[in-house]
Coordinates of C-alpha atoms in Angstrom, one line a residue:
Chain G
M1 CA -69.6 34.3 -0.5
S2 CA -70.1 37.7 -2.1
A3 CA -66.5 38.0 -3.0
D4 CA -66.8 34.9 -5.2
Q5 CA -69.3 36.7 -7.4
P6 CA -67.6 39.0 -10.1
D7 CA -69.2 42.4 -10.1
R8 CA -69.9 42.5 -13.8
A9 CA -71.4 46.0 -13.6
E10 CA -68.1 47.3 -12.1
T11 CA -65.5 45.4 -14.1
R12 CA -67.2 45.4 -17.5
P13 CA -68.8 48.6 -18.5
A14 CA -70.7 48.7 -21.7
M15 CA -67.7 49.8 -23.9
R16 CA -65.5 47.2 -22.5
D17 CA -68.1 44.6 -23.0
A18 CA -68.6 45.7 -26.7
L19 CA -65.0 45.5 -27.3
V20 CA -64.7 41.9 -25.9
S21 CA -67.9 40.7 -27.8
A22 CA -66.5 42.2 -31.1
A23 CA -63.1 40.8 -30.5
V24 CA -64.3 37.2 -29.8
A25 CA -66.8 37.3 -32.7
L26 CA -63.9 38.3 -35.1
F27 CA -61.4 35.9 -33.8
A28 CA -63.9 33.1 -34.3
E29 CA -64.7 34.3 -37.9
H30 CA -61.2 35.3 -39.2
G31 CA -58.8 33.7 -36.6
F32 CA -56.8 35.6 -33.9
D33 CA -53.7 36.4 -36.1
A34 CA -55.9 37.9 -39.0
T35 CA -57.8 40.1 -36.7
T36 CA -56.2 43.6 -35.9
V37 CA -57.1 45.9 -33.2
D38 CA -58.6 48.2 -35.9
D39 CA -60.8 45.4 -36.9
I40 CA -62.1 45.1 -33.4
V41 CA -62.7 48.9 -32.7
A42 CA -64.4 49.1 -36.1
R43 CA -66.8 46.2 -35.2
A44 CA -67.5 47.7 -31.7
G45 CA -67.9 51.3 -33.1
V46 CA -65.5 52.8 -30.8
G47 CA -62.0 54.6 -31.2
R48 CA -58.8 52.9 -31.2
R49 CA -57.7 54.7 -28.0
S50 CA -60.7 53.2 -26.1
F51 CA -59.2 49.7 -26.9
F52 CA -55.9 50.4 -25.1
R53 CA -57.6 52.2 -22.2
Y54 CA -59.2 48.8 -21.2
F55 CA -56.7 46.2 -22.7
P56 CA -52.8 46.5 -22.9
S57 CA -52.8 43.9 -25.8
K58 CA -54.8 42.0 -28.3
E59 CA -54.2 38.8 -26.1
S60 CA -55.7 40.4 -23.0
V61 CA -58.9 41.2 -24.6
V62 CA -59.6 37.4 -24.6
F63 CA -59.1 37.4 -20.7
P64 CA -61.2 40.4 -19.7
D65 CA -61.9 39.3 -16.1
H66 CA -58.7 38.0 -14.9
E67 CA -57.4 41.6 -13.5
G68 CA -60.7 41.9 -11.6
T69 CA -60.5 38.5 -10.2
L70 CA -56.9 38.9 -9.2
A71 CA -57.6 42.2 -7.5
R72 CA -60.6 40.5 -5.6
M73 CA -58.4 37.6 -4.6
S74 CA -55.7 39.8 -3.2
D75 CA -58.4 41.6 -1.1
F76 CA -59.8 38.2 0.0
L77 CA -56.2 37.0 1.1
A78 CA -55.4 40.2 2.9
D79 CA -58.6 40.2 4.8
E80 CA -57.6 39.6 8.5
S81 CA -60.8 37.9 9.2
G82 CA -59.5 34.8 7.4
F83 CA -56.5 34.6 9.4
A84 CA -58.2 32.1 11.9
Q85 CA -58.8 29.7 9.0
D86 CA -56.5 26.9 8.1
P87 CA -54.2 28.6 5.4
V88 CA -54.6 25.8 3.0
A89 CA -58.3 25.9 3.1
R90 CA -58.0 29.7 2.7
V91 CA -56.1 29.5 -0.5
C92 CA -58.4 26.8 -1.7
D93 CA -61.3 29.3 -1.2
A94 CA -59.2 31.8 -3.1
A95 CA -58.8 29.5 -6.0
R96 CA -62.6 29.1 -6.2
M97 CA -62.9 32.7 -7.1
V98 CA -61.3 31.9 -10.3
L99 CA -63.7 29.1 -10.9
A100 CA -66.6 31.4 -10.1
M101 CA -65.5 33.8 -12.9
Y102 CA -65.5 31.0 -15.3
A103 CA -68.7 29.6 -14.2
A104 CA -70.4 32.9 -14.2
D105 CA -70.4 33.1 -18.2
P106 CA -70.1 29.5 -19.4
E107 CA -70.8 30.4 -23.0
F108 CA -67.9 32.8 -23.1
S109 CA -65.6 30.5 -21.1
L110 CA -66.2 27.8 -23.5
A111 CA -65.5 29.9 -26.6
R112 CA -62.4 31.2 -25.1
Y113 CA -61.2 27.6 -24.3
K114 CA -61.7 26.6 -27.8
L115 CA -59.9 29.7 -29.1
T116 CA -57.1 29.4 -26.7
R117 CA -56.4 25.8 -27.7
Q118 CA -55.8 27.0 -31.4
V119 CA -53.5 30.1 -30.8
P120 CA -50.2 29.5 -29.2
A121 CA -49.9 33.1 -28.1
L122 CA -53.1 32.9 -26.1
R123 CA -52.0 29.9 -24.3
T124 CA -48.8 31.7 -23.4
H125 CA -50.6 34.6 -22.3
E126 CA -52.9 32.3 -20.1
L127 CA -49.9 30.7 -18.4
A128 CA -48.6 34.2 -17.5
V129 CA -52.0 34.8 -15.9
V130 CA -52.1 31.4 -14.0
R131 CA -48.6 32.3 -12.7
R132 CA -50.0 35.5 -11.2
Y133 CA -52.8 33.7 -9.5
E134 CA -50.1 31.2 -8.0
S135 CA -47.9 33.9 -7.0
A136 CA -50.6 35.5 -5.0
L137 CA -51.4 32.2 -3.2
A138 CA -47.7 31.6 -2.6
A139 CA -47.2 35.1 -1.1
F140 CA -50.0 34.6 1.2
L141 CA -48.8 31.0 2.4
R142 CA -45.1 32.4 2.7
A143 CA -46.4 34.9 5.3
R144 CA -48.6 32.3 7.0
Y145 CA -45.6 29.8 7.2
S146 CA -43.0 32.4 8.2
G147 CA -40.8 31.0 11.0
R148 CA -41.6 27.5 10.1
A149 CA -39.0 25.1 8.7
D150 CA -39.1 25.0 5.0
G151 CA -41.9 27.5 5.0
D152 CA -41.2 29.0 1.7
L153 CA -40.7 25.6 0.0
R154 CA -44.1 24.5 1.5
A155 CA -45.7 27.8 0.3
D156 CA -44.5 27.3 -3.2
V157 CA -45.4 23.6 -3.5
V158 CA -48.8 23.9 -1.8
S159 CA -49.8 27.0 -4.1
A160 CA -48.7 25.0 -7.2
A161 CA -50.7 22.0 -6.0
V162 CA -53.9 24.0 -5.5
V163 CA -53.5 25.7 -8.9
A164 CA -52.9 22.4 -10.7
A165 CA -56.0 20.7 -8.9
H166 CA -58.2 23.6 -9.6
N167 CA -57.1 23.8 -13.3
H168 CA -57.4 20.0 -13.7
A169 CA -61.0 20.3 -12.7
L170 CA -61.8 23.4 -14.6
R171 CA -60.2 22.0 -17.9
G172 CA -62.1 18.9 -17.5
W173 CA -65.2 20.9 -17.5
L174 CA -64.2 23.1 -20.4
R175 CA -63.1 20.0 -22.5
S176 CA -66.5 18.3 -21.8
D177 CA -68.1 21.4 -23.4
G178 CA -69.4 22.5 -20.1
H179 CA -71.3 19.4 -19.1
G180 CA -71.9 18.9 -15.3
D181 CA -71.4 21.3 -12.4
P182 CA -67.8 22.8 -12.4
A183 CA -68.1 23.7 -8.7
E184 CA -68.5 20.0 -7.8
L185 CA -65.5 19.0 -9.9
V186 CA -63.2 21.8 -8.3
E187 CA -64.5 21.0 -5.0
H188 CA -63.4 17.3 -5.3
A189 CA -59.9 18.2 -6.7
L190 CA -59.4 21.0 -4.0
E191 CA -60.3 18.7 -1.2
W192 CA -57.9 16.2 -2.3
V193 CA -55.1 18.8 -2.1
R194 CA -56.3 20.4 1.3
A195 CA -56.5 17.0 2.9
T196 CA -52.8 16.5 1.9
Y197 CA -51.5 19.6 3.2
T198 CA -53.7 21.0 5.8
D199 CA -52.5 20.7 9.3
D200 CA -55.0 22.7 11.4
V201 CA -58.0 20.5 11.2
P202 CA -60.9 22.7 12.2
S203 CA -62.8 21.2 15.1
A204 CA -66.3 20.1 14.1
P205 CA -69.1 21.2 16.4
R206 CA -69.9 18.4 18.7
T207 CA -73.4 18.0 20.0
A208 CA -72.8 14.8 22.0
E209 CA -69.6 13.1 23.2
P210 CA -68.9 10.1 21.1
E211 CA -68.8 6.6 22.7
E212 CA -65.8 5.5 24.1
D213 CA -64.4 3.1 21.5
V214 CA -60.7 2.4 21.9
M215 CA -58.5 1.4 19.0
V216 CA -55.0 -0.1 19.6
V217 CA -52.3 -0.2 17.1
V218 CA -49.3 -2.4 17.8
A219 CA -46.3 -2.0 15.6
R220 CA -42.6 -2.8 15.7
R221 CA -40.5 0.2 16.1
G222 CA -38.7 0.8 12.8
T223 CA -42.1 -0.1 10.9
P224 CA -42.2 2.6 8.1
M225 CA -44.4 5.3 8.8
W226 CA -46.6 4.7 5.5
R227 CA -47.3 1.2 6.8
V228 CA -48.4 2.3 10.2
V229 CA -50.7 5.0 8.7
Q230 CA -52.1 2.4 6.3
R231 CA -52.9 0.1 9.1
V232 CA -54.5 2.8 11.2
Q233 CA -56.5 4.1 8.2
E234 CA -57.8 0.5 7.6
A235 CA -58.7 0.2 11.4
L236 CA -60.6 3.6 11.3
D237 CA -62.4 2.6 8.1
Chain U
M1 CA -26.3 9.0 -14.2
S2 CA -25.2 9.5 -17.9
A3 CA -28.6 10.7 -19.1
D4 CA -28.2 13.7 -16.5
Q5 CA -25.3 14.9 -18.3
P6 CA -26.0 17.1 -21.3
D7 CA -24.2 16.1 -24.5
R8 CA -22.9 19.4 -25.2
A9 CA -21.0 18.3 -28.2
E10 CA -24.2 17.0 -29.7
T11 CA -26.6 19.8 -28.8
R12 CA -24.3 22.7 -29.2
P13 CA -22.1 22.6 -32.3
A14 CA -19.7 25.5 -32.7
M15 CA -21.9 27.8 -34.7
R16 CA -24.7 27.4 -32.4
D17 CA -22.6 28.2 -29.5
A18 CA -21.2 31.2 -31.1
L19 CA -24.8 32.5 -31.8
V20 CA -25.6 32.1 -27.9
S21 CA -22.5 33.8 -26.9
A22 CA -23.0 36.7 -29.2
A23 CA -26.7 36.9 -28.2
V24 CA -26.0 37.0 -24.5
A25 CA -23.2 39.5 -24.8
L26 CA -25.4 41.9 -26.8
F27 CA -28.3 41.4 -24.5
A28 CA -26.0 42.4 -21.6
E29 CA -24.5 45.4 -23.4
H30 CA -27.6 46.9 -25.1
G31 CA -30.6 45.1 -23.6
F32 CA -32.7 42.4 -25.0
D33 CA -35.3 44.6 -26.8
A34 CA -32.7 46.8 -28.5
T35 CA -30.7 43.8 -29.9
T36 CA -31.9 42.4 -33.1
V37 CA -31.2 39.0 -34.7
D38 CA -29.2 40.8 -37.4
D39 CA -27.0 42.3 -34.5
I40 CA -26.5 38.7 -33.2
V41 CA -25.5 37.1 -36.6
A42 CA -23.2 40.2 -37.3
R43 CA -21.4 39.7 -33.9
A44 CA -21.3 35.9 -34.3
G45 CA -20.0 36.2 -37.9
V46 CA -22.7 33.9 -39.5
G47 CA -25.7 34.4 -41.8
R48 CA -29.1 35.3 -40.8
R49 CA -30.5 31.9 -41.9
S50 CA -28.1 30.1 -39.6
F51 CA -29.8 31.7 -36.6
F52 CA -33.2 30.5 -37.6
R53 CA -31.8 27.1 -38.3
Y54 CA -31.1 26.7 -34.7
F55 CA -33.5 29.1 -32.9
P56 CA -37.1 29.7 -33.8
S57 CA -37.1 33.2 -32.1
K58 CA -35.0 35.8 -30.2
E59 CA -36.4 34.5 -26.9
S60 CA -35.3 30.8 -27.6
V61 CA -31.6 31.7 -28.0
V62 CA -31.6 32.5 -24.2
F63 CA -32.6 28.9 -23.5
P64 CA -30.5 26.9 -25.9
D65 CA -30.3 23.6 -23.9
H66 CA -34.0 23.2 -23.1
E67 CA -35.0 21.4 -26.2
G68 CA -32.2 19.0 -25.6
T69 CA -33.1 18.5 -22.0
L70 CA -36.8 18.0 -22.9
A71 CA -35.8 15.3 -25.3
R72 CA -33.6 13.5 -22.9
M73 CA -36.2 13.7 -20.3
S74 CA -38.7 12.1 -22.6
D75 CA -36.4 9.3 -23.3
F76 CA -35.7 8.6 -19.8
L77 CA -39.4 8.6 -18.8
A78 CA -40.1 6.3 -21.7
D79 CA -37.3 4.0 -20.6
E80 CA -39.0 0.8 -19.4
S81 CA -36.3 -0.1 -17.0
G82 CA -37.6 2.5 -14.8
F83 CA -41.1 1.1 -14.6
A84 CA -40.0 -0.9 -11.6
Q85 CA -39.2 2.4 -9.7
D86 CA -41.7 4.4 -7.6
P87 CA -43.4 6.6 -10.1
V88 CA -43.0 9.9 -8.0
A89 CA -39.1 9.0 -7.3
R90 CA -39.0 8.5 -11.3
V91 CA -40.4 12.0 -12.1
C92 CA -38.0 13.5 -9.2
D93 CA -35.1 12.0 -11.2
A94 CA -36.3 13.5 -14.3
A95 CA -36.6 16.8 -12.7
R96 CA -32.9 16.6 -11.7
M97 CA -32.0 16.5 -15.4
V98 CA -33.1 20.1 -15.5
L99 CA -31.0 20.9 -12.5
A100 CA -27.9 19.2 -14.2
M101 CA -28.4 21.4 -17.2
Y102 CA -28.3 24.7 -15.1
A103 CA -25.4 23.3 -12.9
A104 CA -23.4 22.3 -15.9
D105 CA -22.8 25.9 -16.8
P106 CA -23.4 28.2 -13.7
E107 CA -22.0 31.2 -15.3
F108 CA -24.3 31.1 -18.2
S109 CA -27.3 30.3 -16.0
L110 CA -26.6 33.1 -13.7
A111 CA -26.3 35.6 -16.5
R112 CA -29.5 34.3 -18.0
Y113 CA -31.3 34.5 -14.6
K114 CA -30.4 38.1 -14.4
L115 CA -31.5 38.9 -18.0
T116 CA -34.8 37.0 -17.6
R117 CA -35.7 39.0 -14.4
Q118 CA -35.4 42.1 -16.6
V119 CA -37.4 41.0 -19.6
P120 CA -41.0 40.0 -19.4
A121 CA -40.9 38.4 -22.7
L122 CA -38.3 36.0 -21.6
R123 CA -40.1 35.2 -18.3
T124 CA -43.1 34.4 -20.4
H125 CA -41.0 32.2 -22.7
E126 CA -39.6 30.5 -19.6
L127 CA -43.0 29.8 -18.2
A128 CA -44.0 28.1 -21.5
V129 CA -40.7 25.9 -21.3
V130 CA -41.5 24.9 -17.6
R131 CA -45.0 24.1 -18.6
R132 CA -43.6 21.6 -21.2
Y133 CA -41.3 19.9 -18.6
E134 CA -44.6 19.7 -16.3
S135 CA -46.6 18.3 -19.1
A136 CA -43.9 15.6 -19.9
L137 CA -44.0 14.5 -16.1
A138 CA -47.8 14.6 -15.9
A139 CA -48.1 12.5 -19.0
F140 CA -45.8 9.9 -17.4
L141 CA -47.7 9.8 -14.2
R142 CA -51.1 9.6 -15.9
A143 CA -49.9 6.4 -17.7
R144 CA -48.7 4.9 -14.3
Y145 CA -51.6 5.9 -12.3
S146 CA -54.2 4.8 -15.2
G147 CA -56.9 2.7 -13.6
R148 CA -56.5 4.4 -10.3
A149 CA -59.1 6.6 -8.8
D150 CA -58.3 10.2 -9.5
G151 CA -55.2 9.0 -11.3
D152 CA -55.4 12.0 -13.8
L153 CA -55.9 14.5 -10.9
R154 CA -53.0 12.9 -8.9
A155 CA -50.8 12.9 -11.9
D156 CA -51.4 16.7 -12.5
V157 CA -50.8 17.7 -8.9
V158 CA -47.7 15.7 -8.4
S159 CA -46.1 16.8 -11.3
A160 CA -47.0 20.6 -10.5
A161 CA -45.6 19.9 -7.0
V162 CA -42.3 18.4 -8.3
V163 CA -41.7 21.3 -10.7
A164 CA -42.6 23.8 -8.0
A165 CA -40.2 22.2 -5.5
H166 CA -37.4 21.9 -8.2
N167 CA -37.9 25.5 -9.3
H168 CA -38.0 26.8 -5.6
A169 CA -34.6 25.2 -5.1
L170 CA -33.1 26.3 -8.4
R171 CA -34.4 29.8 -8.0
G172 CA -33.0 30.1 -4.4
W173 CA -29.6 29.1 -5.9
L174 CA -29.7 31.5 -8.7
R175 CA -30.9 34.3 -6.4
S176 CA -27.9 33.7 -4.3
D177 CA -25.7 34.2 -7.3
G178 CA -24.8 30.6 -7.4
H179 CA -23.5 30.1 -3.8
G180 CA -23.7 26.5 -2.4
D181 CA -24.4 23.3 -4.1
P182 CA -27.6 23.4 -6.1
A183 CA -27.8 19.7 -6.3
E184 CA -28.3 19.5 -2.5
L185 CA -31.0 22.2 -2.5
V186 CA -32.9 20.5 -5.1
E187 CA -32.4 17.1 -3.3
H188 CA -34.0 18.5 -0.2
A189 CA -36.9 20.0 -2.0
L190 CA -37.6 17.0 -4.1
E191 CA -37.4 14.8 -1.1
W192 CA -40.1 16.8 0.6
V193 CA -42.5 16.2 -2.3
R194 CA -41.6 12.5 -2.7
A195 CA -42.2 11.8 1.0
T196 CA -45.7 13.3 0.5
Y197 CA -46.7 11.5 -2.5
T198 CA -44.9 8.3 -2.8
D199 CA -46.8 5.2 -1.8
D200 CA -44.4 2.5 -3.0
V201 CA -41.6 2.7 -0.5
P202 CA -38.6 1.1 -1.9
S203 CA -37.5 -1.7 0.5
A204 CA -34.0 -0.8 1.8
P205 CA -31.4 -3.7 1.7
R206 CA -31.3 -5.1 5.3
T207 CA -28.1 -6.7 6.5
A208 CA -29.4 -7.6 9.9
E209 CA -32.8 -7.9 11.5
P210 CA -33.5 -5.1 13.8
E211 CA -34.3 -5.6 17.3
E212 CA -37.7 -6.3 18.4
D213 CA -38.8 -3.0 19.8
V214 CA -42.6 -2.9 20.0
M215 CA -44.5 0.4 20.0
V216 CA -48.1 0.6 21.0
V217 CA -50.5 3.4 20.1
V218 CA -53.7 3.6 21.9
A219 CA -56.3 6.1 20.3
R220 CA -60.2 6.5 20.8
R221 CA -61.8 5.6 17.8
G222 CA -62.9 8.9 16.2
T223 CA -59.6 10.5 16.9
P224 CA -58.7 12.6 13.8
M225 CA -56.2 10.8 11.5
W226 CA -53.7 13.7 11.7
R227 CA -53.6 13.6 15.5
V228 CA -52.8 9.7 15.4
V229 CA -50.2 10.4 12.8
Q230 CA -48.7 13.1 14.9
R231 CA -48.5 11.0 17.9
V232 CA -47.0 8.0 16.1
Q233 CA -44.5 10.4 14.5
E234 CA -43.5 11.7 17.9
A235 CA -43.1 8.2 19.1
L236 CA -40.9 7.2 16.2
D237 CA -38.7 10.3 16.7

């Protein structure tokens, strides 16, 4: 999916790249708190105003691709061609755009992870960024669930669950110092959430009619739903 | 439940209360950014060092009860008498302790909500606080799900879902300017999440055997699980 691939030429012109590289190198050498914006622009060889043209704060230089990814995610969710898709599957696809951003530059992502663990201000900044992704997903789901009982509640819970699953997998990959395929980890986690909340199961293309194979479940009325489901699941397995 | 009731005498001695009142009044009168810690201590009639004895920052004075609630929540989750309870129901009970804190002082909670909407620094501070609640719930669930396939993933997703549902209901109440019973709203939202994720359904006390009332489900093998569940649900309704 082309929308999954950050357009680095567009979102990171050379000066912006130079500022990010200088900042990350200085934070690693002297620590985040001891490094000033003046230190960063001196290392990058650009003027102070250039820094603030690209970044509103010293924190934001550590997360240079989030604004672009947020914008692409909004476009993706607003694209009407996706309205035929199950809404939960759609927000899972949107979440994968964040993963793609991290996976596009593993070295930078791992360095940032180490830095973020050490600097509370960066962790807090990251929470605010994650919240914006979650809000974008929730807004999309609220619209899709409008008119449905508990639609807003469902939208908020599903978007939180999708973000939690995505971040669980992403964090696992970062913590392992980038071992394994992050896309596989995220795939597994998102599928777990999608299976819980999806209710429009896309019909798989069928080439042949399956054999008639009848299953019968007999249950006493009053049997708890979870028990019925468990027995049916066992029979299907 | 006594653990649900903030012990205000213990967590808010008079000087602490005076600082909170002075701060909230000044923030309302002059705005958060224009108010300094010196202004707050002058209004409260105490020394500057007293402020920092109780609060690490100007932001934290707006959330004076969260530390106490976090500590009570940790005690509640560590209490082994709760280990017989379904883990999802247990974290829902823990989340209700946050609601109890907000509901104990509606006037303060509503004033804080208005202030927080206006000040980005407070919203960010609040996100960090919410994250600590969520981490406490996730740590509890990770321990309860240990050894289970995808236990950590499940713990992270369920705790995020519980927090999202709780905050959805709490926010709805705050946005409505405190109309209605927040406990009912939270109850409904948490029950929605509990029903999704719980798998140890507590057996209800039975006083009489229900009538024999047999339900039969017939399904072709290969029928999607969601369709079987839908039909069973319809039959049970």
